[in-house]
mmCIF file of C-alpha atoms in Angstrom:
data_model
loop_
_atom_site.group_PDB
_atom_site.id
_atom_site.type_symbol
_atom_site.label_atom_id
_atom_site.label_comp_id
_atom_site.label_asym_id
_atom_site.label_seq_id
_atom_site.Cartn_x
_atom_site.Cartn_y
_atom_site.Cartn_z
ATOM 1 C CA UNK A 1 18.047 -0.239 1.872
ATOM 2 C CA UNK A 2 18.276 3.434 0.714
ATOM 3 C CA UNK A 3 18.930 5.811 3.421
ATOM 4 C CA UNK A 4 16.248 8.360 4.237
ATOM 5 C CA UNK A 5 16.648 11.775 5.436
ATOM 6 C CA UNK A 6 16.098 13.819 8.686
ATOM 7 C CA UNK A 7 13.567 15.442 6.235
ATOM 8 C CA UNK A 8 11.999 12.771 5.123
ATOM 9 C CA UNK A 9 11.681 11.567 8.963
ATOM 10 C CA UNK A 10 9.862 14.589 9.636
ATOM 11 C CA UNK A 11 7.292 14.121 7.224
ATOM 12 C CA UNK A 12 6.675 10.743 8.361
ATOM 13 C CA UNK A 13 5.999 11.538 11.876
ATOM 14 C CA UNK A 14 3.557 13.928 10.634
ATOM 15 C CA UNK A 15 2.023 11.723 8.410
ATOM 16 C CA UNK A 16 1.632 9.199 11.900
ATOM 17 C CA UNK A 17 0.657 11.667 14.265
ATOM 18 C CA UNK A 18 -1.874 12.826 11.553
ATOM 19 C CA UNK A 19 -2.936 9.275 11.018
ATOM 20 C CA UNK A 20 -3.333 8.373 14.548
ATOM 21 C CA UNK A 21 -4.915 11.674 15.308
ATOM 22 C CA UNK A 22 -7.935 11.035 13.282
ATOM 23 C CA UNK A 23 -8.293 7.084 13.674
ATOM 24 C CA UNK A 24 -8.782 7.833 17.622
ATOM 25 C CA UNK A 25 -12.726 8.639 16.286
ATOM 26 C CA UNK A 26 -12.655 4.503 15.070
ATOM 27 C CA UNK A 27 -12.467 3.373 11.748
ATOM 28 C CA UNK A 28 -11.471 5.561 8.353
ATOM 29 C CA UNK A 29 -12.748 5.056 5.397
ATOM 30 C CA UNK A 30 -11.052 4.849 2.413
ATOM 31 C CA UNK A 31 -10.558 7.919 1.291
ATOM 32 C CA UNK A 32 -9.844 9.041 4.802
ATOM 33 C CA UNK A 33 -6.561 6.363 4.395
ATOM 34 C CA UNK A 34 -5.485 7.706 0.929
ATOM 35 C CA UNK A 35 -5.185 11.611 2.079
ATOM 36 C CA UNK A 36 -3.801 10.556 5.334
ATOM 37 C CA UNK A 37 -1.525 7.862 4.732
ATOM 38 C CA UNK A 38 -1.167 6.433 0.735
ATOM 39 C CA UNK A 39 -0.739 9.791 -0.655
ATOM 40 C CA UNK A 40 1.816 11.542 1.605
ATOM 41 C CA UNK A 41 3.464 8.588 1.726
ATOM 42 C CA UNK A 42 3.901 8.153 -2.187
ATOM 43 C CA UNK A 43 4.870 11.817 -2.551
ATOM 44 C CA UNK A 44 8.079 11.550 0.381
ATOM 45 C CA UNK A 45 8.889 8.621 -1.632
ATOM 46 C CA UNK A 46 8.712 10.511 -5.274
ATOM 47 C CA UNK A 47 6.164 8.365 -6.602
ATOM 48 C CA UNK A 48 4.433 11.226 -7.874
ATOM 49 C CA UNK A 49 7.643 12.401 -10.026
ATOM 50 C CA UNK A 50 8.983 11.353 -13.372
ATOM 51 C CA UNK A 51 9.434 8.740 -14.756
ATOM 52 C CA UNK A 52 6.550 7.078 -12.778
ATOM 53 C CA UNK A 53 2.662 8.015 -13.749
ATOM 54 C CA UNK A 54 -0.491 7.683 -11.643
ATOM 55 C CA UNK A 55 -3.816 5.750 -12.718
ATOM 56 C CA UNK A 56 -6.807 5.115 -11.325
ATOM 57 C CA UNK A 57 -7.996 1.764 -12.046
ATOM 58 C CA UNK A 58 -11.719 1.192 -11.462
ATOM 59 C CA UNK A 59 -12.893 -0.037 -7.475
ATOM 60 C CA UNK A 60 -13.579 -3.510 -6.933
ATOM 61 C CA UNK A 61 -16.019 -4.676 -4.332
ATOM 62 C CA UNK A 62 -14.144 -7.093 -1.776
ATOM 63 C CA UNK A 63 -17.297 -9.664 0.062
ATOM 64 C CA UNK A 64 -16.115 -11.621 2.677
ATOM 65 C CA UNK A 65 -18.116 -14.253 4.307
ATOM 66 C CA UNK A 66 -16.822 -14.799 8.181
ATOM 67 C CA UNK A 67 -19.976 -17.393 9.213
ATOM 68 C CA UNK A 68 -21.077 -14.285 11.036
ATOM 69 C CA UNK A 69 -21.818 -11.053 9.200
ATOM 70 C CA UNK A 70 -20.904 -10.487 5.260
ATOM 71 C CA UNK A 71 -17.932 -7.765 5.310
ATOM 72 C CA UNK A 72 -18.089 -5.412 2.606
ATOM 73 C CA UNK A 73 -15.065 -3.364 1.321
ATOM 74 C CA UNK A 74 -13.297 -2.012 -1.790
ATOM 75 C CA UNK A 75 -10.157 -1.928 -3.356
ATOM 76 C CA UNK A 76 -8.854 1.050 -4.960
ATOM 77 C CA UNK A 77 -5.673 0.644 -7.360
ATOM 78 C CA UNK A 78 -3.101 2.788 -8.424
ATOM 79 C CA UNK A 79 -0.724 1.903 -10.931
ATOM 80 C CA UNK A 80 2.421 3.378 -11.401
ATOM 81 C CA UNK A 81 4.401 2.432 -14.644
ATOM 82 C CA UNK A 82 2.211 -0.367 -14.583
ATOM 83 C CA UNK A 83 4.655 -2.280 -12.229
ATOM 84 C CA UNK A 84 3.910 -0.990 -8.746
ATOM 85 C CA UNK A 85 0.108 -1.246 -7.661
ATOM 86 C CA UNK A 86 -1.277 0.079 -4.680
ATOM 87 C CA UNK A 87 -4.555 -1.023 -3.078
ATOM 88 C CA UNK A 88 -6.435 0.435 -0.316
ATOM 89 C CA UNK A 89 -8.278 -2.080 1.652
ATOM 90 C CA UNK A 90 -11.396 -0.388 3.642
ATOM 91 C CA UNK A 91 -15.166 -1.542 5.267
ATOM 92 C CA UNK A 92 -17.598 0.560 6.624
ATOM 93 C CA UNK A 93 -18.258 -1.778 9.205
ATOM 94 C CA UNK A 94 -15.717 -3.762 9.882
ATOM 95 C CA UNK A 95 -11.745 -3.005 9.512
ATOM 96 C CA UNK A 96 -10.101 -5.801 6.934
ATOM 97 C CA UNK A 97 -6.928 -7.522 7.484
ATOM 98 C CA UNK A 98 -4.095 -6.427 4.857
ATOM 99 C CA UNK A 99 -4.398 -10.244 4.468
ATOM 100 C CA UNK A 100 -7.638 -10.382 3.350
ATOM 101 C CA UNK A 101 -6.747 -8.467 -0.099
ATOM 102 C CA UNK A 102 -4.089 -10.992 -1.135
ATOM 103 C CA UNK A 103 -6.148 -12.873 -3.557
ATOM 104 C CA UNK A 104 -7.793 -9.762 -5.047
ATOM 105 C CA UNK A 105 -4.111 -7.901 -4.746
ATOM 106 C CA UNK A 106 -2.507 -11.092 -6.715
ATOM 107 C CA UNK A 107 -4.772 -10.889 -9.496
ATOM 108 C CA UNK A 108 -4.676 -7.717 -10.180
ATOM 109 C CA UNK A 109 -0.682 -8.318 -10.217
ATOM 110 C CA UNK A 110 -0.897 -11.432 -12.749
ATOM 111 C CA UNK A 111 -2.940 -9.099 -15.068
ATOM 112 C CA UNK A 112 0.206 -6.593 -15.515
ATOM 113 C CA UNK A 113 0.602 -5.807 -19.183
ATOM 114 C CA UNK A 114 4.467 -7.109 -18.521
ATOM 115 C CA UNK A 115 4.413 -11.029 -17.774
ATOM 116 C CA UNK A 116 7.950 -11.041 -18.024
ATOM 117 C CA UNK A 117 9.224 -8.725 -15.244
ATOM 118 C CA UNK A 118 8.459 -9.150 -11.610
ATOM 119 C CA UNK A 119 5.994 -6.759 -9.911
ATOM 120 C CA UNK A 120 5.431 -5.134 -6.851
ATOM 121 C CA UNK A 121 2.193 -4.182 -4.918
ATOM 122 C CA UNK A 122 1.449 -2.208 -1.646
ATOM 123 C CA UNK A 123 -2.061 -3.105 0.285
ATOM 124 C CA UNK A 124 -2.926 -0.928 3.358
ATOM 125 C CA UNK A 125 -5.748 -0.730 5.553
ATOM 126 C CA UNK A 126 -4.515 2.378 6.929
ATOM 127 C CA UNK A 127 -3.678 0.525 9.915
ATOM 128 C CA UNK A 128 -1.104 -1.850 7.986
ATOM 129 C CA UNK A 129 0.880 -1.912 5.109
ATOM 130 C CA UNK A 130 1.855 -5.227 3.307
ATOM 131 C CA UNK A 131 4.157 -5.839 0.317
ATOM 132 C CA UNK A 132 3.931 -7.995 -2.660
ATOM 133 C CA UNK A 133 6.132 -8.940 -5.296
ATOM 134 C CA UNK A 134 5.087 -11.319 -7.961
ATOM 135 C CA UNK A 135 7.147 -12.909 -10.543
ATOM 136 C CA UNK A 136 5.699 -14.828 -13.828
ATOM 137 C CA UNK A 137 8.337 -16.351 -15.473
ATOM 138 C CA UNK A 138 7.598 -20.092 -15.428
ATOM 139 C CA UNK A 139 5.492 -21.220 -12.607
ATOM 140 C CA UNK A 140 4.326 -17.602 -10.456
ATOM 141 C CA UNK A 141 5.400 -16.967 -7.201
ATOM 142 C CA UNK A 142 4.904 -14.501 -4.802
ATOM 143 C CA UNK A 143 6.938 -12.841 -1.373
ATOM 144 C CA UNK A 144 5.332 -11.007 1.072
ATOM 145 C CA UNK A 145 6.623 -8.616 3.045
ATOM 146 C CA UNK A 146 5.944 -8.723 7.056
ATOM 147 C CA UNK A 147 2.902 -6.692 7.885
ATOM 148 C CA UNK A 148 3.863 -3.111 9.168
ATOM 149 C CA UNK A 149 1.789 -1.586 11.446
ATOM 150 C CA UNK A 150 1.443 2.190 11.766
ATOM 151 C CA UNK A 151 0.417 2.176 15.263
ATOM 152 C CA UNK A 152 3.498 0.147 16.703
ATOM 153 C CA UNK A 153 6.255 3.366 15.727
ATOM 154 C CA UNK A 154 7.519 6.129 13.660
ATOM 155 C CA UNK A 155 10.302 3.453 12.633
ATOM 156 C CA UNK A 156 7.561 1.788 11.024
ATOM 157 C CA UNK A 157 6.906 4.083 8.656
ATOM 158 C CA UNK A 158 10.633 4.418 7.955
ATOM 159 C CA UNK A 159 11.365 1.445 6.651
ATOM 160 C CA UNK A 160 7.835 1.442 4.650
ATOM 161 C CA UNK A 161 9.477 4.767 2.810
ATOM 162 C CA UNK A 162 13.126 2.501 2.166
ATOM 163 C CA UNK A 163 10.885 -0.221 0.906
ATOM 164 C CA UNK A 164 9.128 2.105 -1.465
ATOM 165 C CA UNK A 165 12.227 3.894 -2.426
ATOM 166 C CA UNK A 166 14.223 0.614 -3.305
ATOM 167 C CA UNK A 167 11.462 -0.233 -5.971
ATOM 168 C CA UNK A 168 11.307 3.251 -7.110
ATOM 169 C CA UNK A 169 15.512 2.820 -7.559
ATOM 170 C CA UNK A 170 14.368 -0.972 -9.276
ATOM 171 C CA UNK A 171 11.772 0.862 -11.547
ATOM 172 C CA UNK A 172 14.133 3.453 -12.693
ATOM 173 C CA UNK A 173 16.764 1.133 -14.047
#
């Protein structure tokens, strides 16, 4: 994994500390998660610099069903070079597992304009961050990453930023 810097480390701790600062009031909503966590963390890793490009794709309304109460969230996507998607998992009511926006996360993966190279996806909650990587060529299959979890430690982050970096290095070849 790429290395990251004493820099970078900084601004990771701040994005935490910011993070966990203003989820002790409960749950954040999901613009609350992009300004505190998606963004910063996309501009430490240079997602915001050439060659990649930023695009709004429109929400999509996530209804789950748990027997008990209907949970209601939405997933916001931003595509960069059309092969990295991220997706921002919230509820109102209710925090959503990471989990819970695989299906949703998959197909908005299988509908990349580039069937024939692999692609990669970050969902968040705020709380967690997941990877995905799906790959087309003959029968599709997908990888997950483990689930990170922002509230475990600043190390946490840190290998979220080599993650992101290493598909920013893939992208760029």
């Amino acid at each position: 994994m790429p290395e990251i810097t004493e820099a970078e480390k900084a601004s990771l701790d701040e994005l935490r500390r910011r993070y966990l600062y203003h989820r002790t009031a409960g749950d954040l909503l999901e613009g609350t998660v992009l300004l505190l966590v998606v963004s910063p963390l996309l501009a430490v890793a240079g997602f915001y610099d050439p060659p990649f490009m930023i695009k709004a794709e429109p929400s999509v309304d996530l209804v789950l069903n748990d027997g008990e109460e209907v949970l209601r969230g939405r997933i916001d996507v931003l595509v960069l070079q059309n092969q990295f998607w991220v997706m921002v998992v919230e509820s109102k009511k209710t925090a959503l597992s990471v989990v819970s926006a695989l299906p949703q996360a998959l197909a908005y993966l299988m509908a990349n304009p580039y069937p024939s190279k692999p692609v990669c996806g970050m969902v968040t909650n705020g709380d967690d961050i997941l990877f995905v990587k799906l790959s087309q060529e003959g029968t599709p299959q997908y990888d997950l990453s483990r689930v990170f979890t922002l509230f475990t430690s600043a190390r946490e982050l840190y290998s979220v930023l080599q993650i992101l970096k290493k598909i920013g290095q893939v992208k760029l070849s």
